[in-house]
Amino acid sequence: MRQSREAKAVTHQAIVAAAARQFRERGIEGTSVGDVMRAANRTHGGFYRHFDSKEDLLVAALGRAFAEMLEVVDRGLSEVPAEQALGSFMRSYTAPERVEDVAGSCPVAALSNDVLRSTEVVQAEFGRGVRAMIRSLAEHLDGPEAEREARAARTFAMAAGAVMIARASDPETAERVLRAVRDEAASLASPPSRTMA
């Protein structure tokens, strides 16, 4: 019996959602198509009705993972004054529950090293996601566009790097690093002041 289009779309989304979590939790090389299909409660044989390759699945999973993070950022900062946006973002991104939830975390902190060793197609999708995250964060700031994007990029890079270090470190070092970037984000809160010459 053939699946209806609606049922096929539901299955497709279930596979992508499972892949987004599996890749972040286990890494690209540590995740097989079979792992993803089991996590999605689907048979391995059905995979190729939805994707041509693991690479195609990975691209879709990255898109989903970044979309999830963009939604979190936009929802979390929608009511925050611009001067508090960077500190709020940093506190949320480096919160203990986010650091511990690798499978549900930002793909930058979870997959950067894996993507480095991946294909150009995967790297391009990852780059699109990073640019979208920076633009999204910058939209919640005040100041000229170039300055907002630079401040957003610095903060995002600090946050992702801190989470990567925290996950690989002992608890004391992890807490020290996370606290340091939260404190630093407060200094990036407002645009640089201009002096009169």
Short mmCIF file of C-alpha atoms in Angstrom, two decimals, residues 11 19 62 67 82 110 140 160 192:
data_model
loop_
_atom_site.label_atom_id
_atom_site.label_comp_id
_atom_site.label_asym_id
_atom_site.label_seq_id
_atom_site.Cartn_x
_atom_site.Cartn_y
_atom_site.Cartn_z
CA THR A 11 7.59 10.35 7.92
CA ALA A 19 18.65 12.87 12.44
CA LEU A 62 21.48 20.78 9.84
CA ALA A 67 15.88 26.46 12.46
CA ALA A 82 18.37 45.73 22.83
CA ALA A 110 27.81 20.12 18.76
CA HIS A 140 17.89 42.31 18.35
CA ALA A 160 29.75 28.33 21.05
CA PRO A 192 31.14 51.15 21.10
#
